[in-house]
Short mmCIF file of C-alpha atoms and ligand atoms in Angstrom, two decimals:
data_model
loop_
_atom_site.label_atom_id
_atom_site.label_comp_id
_atom_site.label_asym_id
_atom_site.label_seq_id
_atom_site.Cartn_x
_atom_site.Cartn_y
_atom_site.Cartn_z
CA UNK A 1 0.00 0.00 0.00
CA UNK A 2 1.34 3.38 -1.05
CA UNK A 3 1.62 5.81 1.85
CA UNK A 4 2.43 9.50 1.51
CA UNK A 5 4.55 11.18 4.16
CA UNK A 6 2.49 13.46 6.40
CA UNK A 7 -0.89 12.28 5.15
CA UNK A 8 -3.33 10.42 7.38
CA UNK A 9 -2.68 6.68 7.08
CA UNK A 10 -5.58 4.22 7.39
CA UNK A 11 -5.43 0.82 9.05
CA UNK A 12 -6.77 -2.37 7.39
CA UNK A 13 -10.35 -1.33 8.20
CA UNK A 14 -9.97 2.19 6.84
CA UNK A 15 -9.68 3.86 10.24
CA UNK A 16 -6.98 6.41 10.94
CA UNK A 17 -3.92 4.89 12.61
CA UNK A 18 -3.23 6.34 16.07
CA UNK A 19 0.22 5.14 17.09
CA UNK A 20 2.52 8.10 17.72
CA UNK A 21 5.96 8.29 19.25
CA UNK A 22 5.89 4.55 19.05
CA UNK A 23 7.92 1.52 18.15
CA UNK A 24 7.93 -1.59 16.01
CA UNK A 25 8.48 -5.17 17.11
CA UNK A 26 8.95 -8.29 15.00
CA UNK A 27 7.72 -11.41 16.79
CA UNK A 28 6.92 -14.78 15.23
CA UNK A 29 5.37 -14.25 11.82
CA UNK A 30 3.95 -10.86 12.80
CA UNK A 31 5.04 -7.27 13.08
CA UNK A 32 3.60 -5.05 15.80
CA UNK A 33 3.35 -1.29 15.77
CA UNK A 34 2.66 0.35 19.13
CA UNK A 35 2.17 4.02 19.84
CA UNK A 36 0.30 6.81 21.57
CA UNK A 37 -3.43 7.14 21.19
CA UNK A 38 -4.67 10.21 23.04
CA UNK A 39 -8.37 9.74 22.52
CA UNK A 40 -10.61 9.11 25.53
CA UNK A 41 -9.07 6.74 28.05
CA UNK A 42 -6.81 5.02 25.53
CA UNK A 43 -3.06 5.29 26.08
CA UNK A 44 -1.17 2.78 23.96
CA UNK A 45 -2.50 1.20 20.78
CA UNK A 46 -1.25 -1.98 19.14
CA UNK A 47 -1.49 -2.78 15.42
CA UNK A 48 -0.43 -6.04 13.82
CA UNK A 49 0.80 -6.70 10.30
CA UNK A 50 1.02 -10.15 8.73
CA UNK A 51 2.22 -8.88 5.36
CA UNK A 52 5.53 -7.32 6.29
CA UNK A 53 4.14 -3.91 7.24
CA UNK A 54 2.02 -3.21 4.15
CA UNK A 55 -1.27 -3.30 6.04
CA UNK A 56 -1.91 -2.89 9.75
CA UNK A 57 -4.86 -4.29 11.69
CA UNK A 58 -5.81 -2.60 14.96
CA UNK A 59 -5.63 -5.24 17.70
CA UNK A 60 -6.41 -3.36 20.93
CA UNK A 61 -5.33 -0.68 23.34
CA UNK A 62 -2.76 -2.57 25.38
CA UNK A 63 -2.67 0.16 28.05
CA UNK A 64 -5.60 2.36 29.07
CA UNK A 65 -6.70 4.38 32.08
CA UNK A 66 -8.38 1.17 33.31
CA UNK A 67 -5.56 -1.32 32.79
CA UNK A 68 -4.87 -3.90 35.48
CA UNK A 69 -2.24 -2.82 37.98
CA UNK A 70 0.32 -4.87 39.88
CA UNK A 71 2.79 -3.49 42.37
CA UNK A 72 6.24 -5.02 41.93
CA UNK A 73 8.43 -2.37 43.57
CA UNK A 74 8.02 0.08 46.43
CA UNK A 75 7.93 3.77 45.68
CA UNK A 76 6.16 3.65 42.34
CA UNK A 77 3.00 5.60 41.61
CA UNK A 78 0.43 3.10 40.36
CA UNK A 79 -2.20 5.61 39.28
CA UNK A 80 -3.32 5.73 35.66
CA UNK A 81 -5.52 8.80 36.21
CA UNK A 82 -4.57 12.12 37.74
CA UNK A 83 -5.96 13.75 40.89
CA UNK A 84 -8.86 15.19 38.83
CA UNK A 85 -9.77 11.68 37.64
CA UNK A 86 -8.65 12.54 34.11
CA UNK A 87 -6.28 10.76 31.80
CA UNK A 88 -2.55 11.09 32.26
CA UNK A 89 -0.04 11.24 29.39
CA UNK A 90 1.74 8.04 28.43
CA UNK A 91 4.15 9.16 25.71
CA UNK A 92 6.66 7.39 23.47
CA UNK A 93 5.68 3.84 24.49
CA UNK A 94 8.35 1.26 23.61
CA UNK A 95 7.71 -2.48 23.74
CA UNK A 96 10.35 -5.20 23.55
CA UNK A 97 10.40 -8.94 23.94
CA UNK A 98 12.51 -9.94 26.91
CA UNK A 99 14.10 -13.24 25.98
CA UNK A 100 15.38 -13.66 29.56
CA UNK A 101 11.83 -14.03 30.89
CA UNK A 102 9.66 -14.60 27.80
CA UNK A 103 7.61 -11.50 28.68
CA UNK A 104 6.83 -8.36 26.74
CA UNK A 105 7.98 -5.20 28.46
CA UNK A 106 6.68 -1.68 27.93
CA UNK A 107 8.47 1.50 29.05
CA UNK A 108 7.14 4.97 28.36
CA UNK A 109 7.23 8.59 29.49
CA UNK A 110 4.65 9.49 32.15
CA UNK A 111 3.19 12.94 32.83
CA UNK A 112 0.07 13.68 34.87
CA UNK A 113 -1.93 15.19 32.00
CA UNK A 114 -1.90 18.61 33.69
CA UNK A 115 1.72 19.70 33.07
CA UNK A 116 5.12 18.21 32.27
CA UNK A 117 6.58 18.34 35.79
CA UNK A 118 6.39 14.66 36.81
CA UNK A 119 9.19 13.62 34.39
CA UNK A 120 8.89 9.91 35.13
CA UNK A 121 9.17 6.64 33.27
CA UNK A 122 6.28 4.16 33.34
CA UNK A 123 6.55 0.36 33.14
CA UNK A 124 4.11 -2.40 32.18
CA UNK A 125 4.39 -6.05 31.12
CA UNK A 126 2.43 -8.82 29.42
CA UNK A 127 2.76 -12.50 28.47
CA UNK A 128 1.83 -11.79 24.84
CA UNK A 129 2.71 -8.97 22.45
CA UNK A 130 -0.87 -7.79 21.99
CA UNK A 131 -2.62 -8.64 25.26
CA UNK A 132 -3.76 -6.43 28.11
CA UNK A 133 -0.57 -5.13 29.67
CA UNK A 134 -0.34 -4.99 33.46
CA UNK A 135 0.81 -1.61 34.75
CA UNK A 136 3.67 -1.51 37.28
CA UNK A 137 3.70 2.24 37.91
CA UNK A 138 5.72 5.37 37.21
CA UNK A 139 8.90 6.56 38.90
CA UNK A 140 12.12 8.46 38.33
CA UNK A 141 14.92 6.03 37.39
CA UNK A 142 17.58 6.14 40.12
CA UNK A 143 15.86 9.37 41.18
CA UNK A 144 16.55 11.20 37.89
CA UNK A 145 14.04 13.11 35.80
CA UNK A 146 12.99 11.05 32.78
CA UNK A 147 11.08 12.27 29.72
CA UNK A 148 11.45 11.23 26.02
CA UNK A 149 12.74 7.70 25.97
CA UNK A 150 13.49 4.51 24.10
CA UNK A 151 14.37 0.87 24.78
CA UNK A 152 17.07 -1.05 22.98
CA UNK A 153 17.78 -4.78 23.18
CA UNK A 154 21.44 -5.70 22.73
CA UNK A 155 21.91 -9.47 23.03
CA UNK A 156 20.72 -10.36 26.51
CA UNK A 157 21.00 -6.76 27.71
CA UNK A 158 18.18 -4.24 27.68
CA UNK A 159 18.90 -0.53 27.68
CA UNK A 160 16.66 2.42 28.47
CA UNK A 161 17.59 5.91 27.29
CA UNK A 162 15.75 8.99 28.45
CA UNK A 163 16.05 12.75 28.50
CA UNK A 164 16.94 13.96 31.99
CA UNK A 165 17.90 17.06 33.96
CA UNK A 166 15.15 19.23 32.43
CA UNK A 167 15.93 17.57 29.06
CA UNK A 168 19.49 18.90 29.06
CA UNK A 169 21.19 15.48 29.16
CA UNK A 170 20.37 12.05 27.79
CA UNK A 171 20.80 9.17 30.24
CA UNK A 172 21.64 5.60 29.35
CA UNK A 173 20.54 2.89 31.81
CA UNK A 174 21.00 -0.88 31.70
CA UNK A 175 17.91 -2.70 32.97
CA UNK A 176 17.67 -5.68 35.28
CA UNK A 177 17.30 -9.11 33.63
CA UNK A 178 13.52 -8.99 34.04
CA UNK A 179 13.48 -5.63 32.28
CA UNK A 180 11.27 -4.07 34.93
CA UNK A 181 13.80 -1.94 36.77
CA UNK A 182 17.07 -0.09 36.30
CA UNK A 183 20.15 -2.11 37.20
CA UNK A 184 22.70 0.61 36.61
CA UNK A 185 22.95 4.15 35.34
CA UNK A 186 25.57 3.58 32.61
CA UNK A 187 26.39 7.05 31.38
CA UNK A 188 25.27 10.56 30.59
CA UNK A 189 25.32 11.43 26.88
CA UNK A 190 25.44 14.80 25.13
CA UNK A 191 25.47 16.79 28.40
CA UNK A 192 23.83 20.18 28.03
CA UNK A 193 22.84 19.53 24.39
CA UNK A 194 19.08 19.11 25.03
CA UNK A 195 18.51 16.00 22.93
CA UNK A 196 15.21 14.14 22.95
CA UNK A 197 13.19 11.60 20.90
CA UNK A 198 16.02 9.00 20.99
CA UNK A 199 16.03 6.06 18.54
CA UNK A 200 18.76 3.40 18.30
CA UNK A 201 19.71 0.77 15.77
CA UNK A 202 22.68 -1.55 15.39
CA UNK A 203 24.06 -2.34 11.96
CA UNK A 204 27.33 -3.84 10.75
CA UNK A 205 28.82 -3.72 14.25
CA UNK A 206 28.05 -0.02 14.80
CA UNK A 207 25.39 1.54 17.00
CA UNK A 208 23.54 4.55 15.64
CA UNK A 209 21.64 6.90 17.95
CA UNK A 210 19.37 9.52 16.38
CA UNK A 211 17.88 12.31 18.49
CA UNK A 212 16.06 15.58 17.94
CA UNK A 213 16.63 18.91 19.66
CA UNK A 214 13.94 20.09 22.13
CA UNK A 215 11.39 22.42 20.54
CA UNK A 216 8.09 20.97 21.79
CA UNK A 217 5.89 19.82 18.91
CA UNK A 218 7.72 21.91 16.34
CA UNK A 219 10.24 19.94 14.29
CA UNK A 220 13.95 20.76 14.30
CA UNK A 221 17.10 19.30 12.86
CA UNK A 222 17.97 15.84 14.12
CA UNK A 223 21.47 14.66 14.87
CA UNK A 224 23.15 11.29 15.04
CA UNK A 225 25.97 9.77 17.03
CA UNK A 226 27.80 6.48 16.54
CA UNK A 227 29.44 4.02 18.93
CA UNK A 228 31.09 0.59 18.82
CA UNK A 229 29.31 -0.46 22.01
CA UNK A 230 26.23 0.86 23.79
CA UNK A 231 28.31 1.31 26.95
CA UNK A 232 31.31 2.63 25.03
CA UNK A 233 32.20 6.11 23.90
CA UNK A 234 29.73 7.88 21.61
CA UNK A 235 30.86 10.18 18.83
CA UNK A 236 29.87 13.82 18.75
CA UNK A 237 26.46 14.63 17.29
CA UNK A 238 26.37 15.33 13.57
CA UNK A 239 23.40 16.87 11.74
CA UNK A 240 20.84 14.63 10.05
CA UNK A 241 18.31 15.78 7.46
CA UNK A 242 17.40 19.41 6.86
CA UNK A 243 16.50 22.15 9.38
CA UNK A 244 13.21 20.39 10.28
CA UNK A 245 14.31 16.79 9.52
CA UNK A 246 11.86 17.01 6.63
CA UNK A 247 9.09 18.09 9.03
CA UNK A 248 9.46 15.23 11.48
CA UNK A 249 10.68 14.01 14.87
CA UNK A 250 12.05 10.46 15.33
CA UNK A 251 9.89 7.68 16.73
CA UNK A 252 12.01 4.63 15.86
CA UNK A 253 14.46 3.09 13.40
CA UNK A 254 14.21 -0.37 11.87
CA UNK A 255 16.02 -2.53 9.37
CA UNK A 256 14.08 -3.93 6.44
CA UNK A 257 14.59 -7.43 5.07
CA UNK A 258 16.75 -5.99 2.28
CA UNK A 259 19.06 -4.37 4.85
CA UNK A 260 17.86 -0.80 4.29
CA UNK A 261 17.25 1.30 7.40
CA UNK A 262 13.98 3.15 7.85
CA UNK A 263 13.76 6.35 9.89
CA UNK A 264 10.17 6.41 11.14
CA UNK A 265 9.01 9.75 12.50
CA UNK A 266 6.01 11.74 13.63
CA UNK A 267 4.80 14.84 11.89
CA UNK A 268 3.11 16.34 14.95
CA UNK A 269 -0.01 18.28 14.03
CA UNK A 270 0.25 16.85 10.50
CA UNK A 271 0.64 18.90 7.36
CA UNK A 272 -1.83 21.48 8.73
CA UNK A 273 0.56 22.52 11.52
CA UNK A 274 3.50 22.65 9.09
CA UNK A 275 1.50 24.83 6.71
CA UNK A 276 0.73 27.29 9.54
CA UNK A 277 4.52 27.67 9.95
CA UNK A 278 4.18 25.98 13.35
CA UNK A 279 1.88 28.56 14.84
CA UNK A 280 1.23 27.00 18.29
CA UNK A 281 -2.37 28.19 18.28
CA UNK A 282 -2.94 26.01 15.21
CA UNK A 283 -1.48 22.88 16.78
CA UNK A 284 -3.86 19.93 16.99
CA UNK A 285 -2.31 16.70 18.26
CA UNK A 286 -5.07 14.61 16.67
CA UNK A 287 -3.95 15.72 13.22
CA UNK A 288 -0.51 14.25 13.76
CA UNK A 289 0.79 12.02 10.98
CA UNK A 290 3.79 9.86 10.17
CA UNK A 291 6.78 9.82 7.86
CA UNK A 292 9.12 7.08 6.70
CA UNK A 293 12.45 8.10 5.17
CA UNK A 294 15.36 6.03 3.97
CA UNK A 295 18.39 6.35 6.22
CA UNK A 296 21.70 5.42 4.63
CA UNK A 297 24.24 4.36 7.28
CA UNK A 298 27.64 3.55 5.83
CA UNK A 299 31.21 3.83 7.15
CA UNK A 300 29.93 5.42 10.36
CA UNK A 301 28.12 8.22 8.51
CA UNK A 302 24.34 8.64 8.29
CA UNK A 303 22.27 10.41 5.69
CA UNK A 304 18.52 10.86 5.51
CA UNK A 305 16.90 10.71 2.08
CA UNK A 306 13.87 12.91 1.59
CA UNK A 307 10.89 11.49 -0.31
CA UNK A 308 7.23 12.31 -0.91
CA UNK A 309 6.15 8.70 -0.70
CA UNK A 310 7.02 6.99 2.57
CA UNK A 311 9.97 4.61 2.52
CA UNK A 312 8.82 1.76 4.75
C1 DGJ B 401 8.47 16.65 22.22
C2 DGJ B 401 8.48 15.22 22.61
O1 DGJ B 401 9.36 14.53 21.80
C3 DGJ B 401 7.09 14.66 22.50
O2 DGJ B 401 7.10 13.30 22.80
C4 DGJ B 401 6.21 15.44 23.42
O3 DGJ B 401 6.64 15.24 24.73
C5 DGJ B 401 6.28 16.91 23.08
N1 DGJ B 401 7.65 17.37 23.11
C6 DGJ B 401 5.47 17.74 24.04
O4 DGJ B 401 5.70 19.11 23.83
#
């Protein structure tokens, strides 16, 4: 199915896909696409594709304001509604399969739906990729602020990256074997550079980390850094794409069967917001759309290829 960058994309039933700031998981014969759905009491939607990502069928909301809750650690806030009884914000949900335990783990960014002061991560888990996830609460990892985030599986290790210290620094954490807690704060990356929307991929022995700058919903120029090991030294940030990363912010990166890398991003507010030259009064989250661009990663250098039609 042909998809145009920035246009509304329908699912297999013709309904608009709501899966922002999300992630993609290959499991068994299926692909799963998870992301934010900010309508009503829905938090995280799950779509499944059985044709390699051409069509996506909505499966269910795997996390909602009414999800089951299970306390697994002290000191975590288990509420899925705020003090007014309204929805909270569960942003940038990332789901991975934890081969150590056979469970599916979800980490996301939690805010109380009133402001962006909580700066916490949120954790949930499930026995299946598309079942009802059980919520284990929100907290600050090792006491640090935590906003935009991603998960990355590297062999039997699971990493969590999130923007900390009022978004000034990006933190890299290694998780416990069960993937439900932080084992160790590995390192601070790009101190003072205000990077967010992290996305990681490993290819040909190199790790590539793409981030955006912090400008709210308005797009800016992304940057990339390269390392030989997640816990090793990361290169300096180099620019990626044009001044607005072709009107997008990263959600995730994935490798296609033919070895090509896809940069999958959100166009917050959709083409309407871009056309208003990012006038904040014109911003409507529900009009947000997606982009897929080809990312060429060779000899430690990355380049983003602009296209009208999505490269997926
Ligand atoms: C940019 C972040 O990347 C988004 O996930 C969201 O938190 C917006 N900021 C909110 O302004």
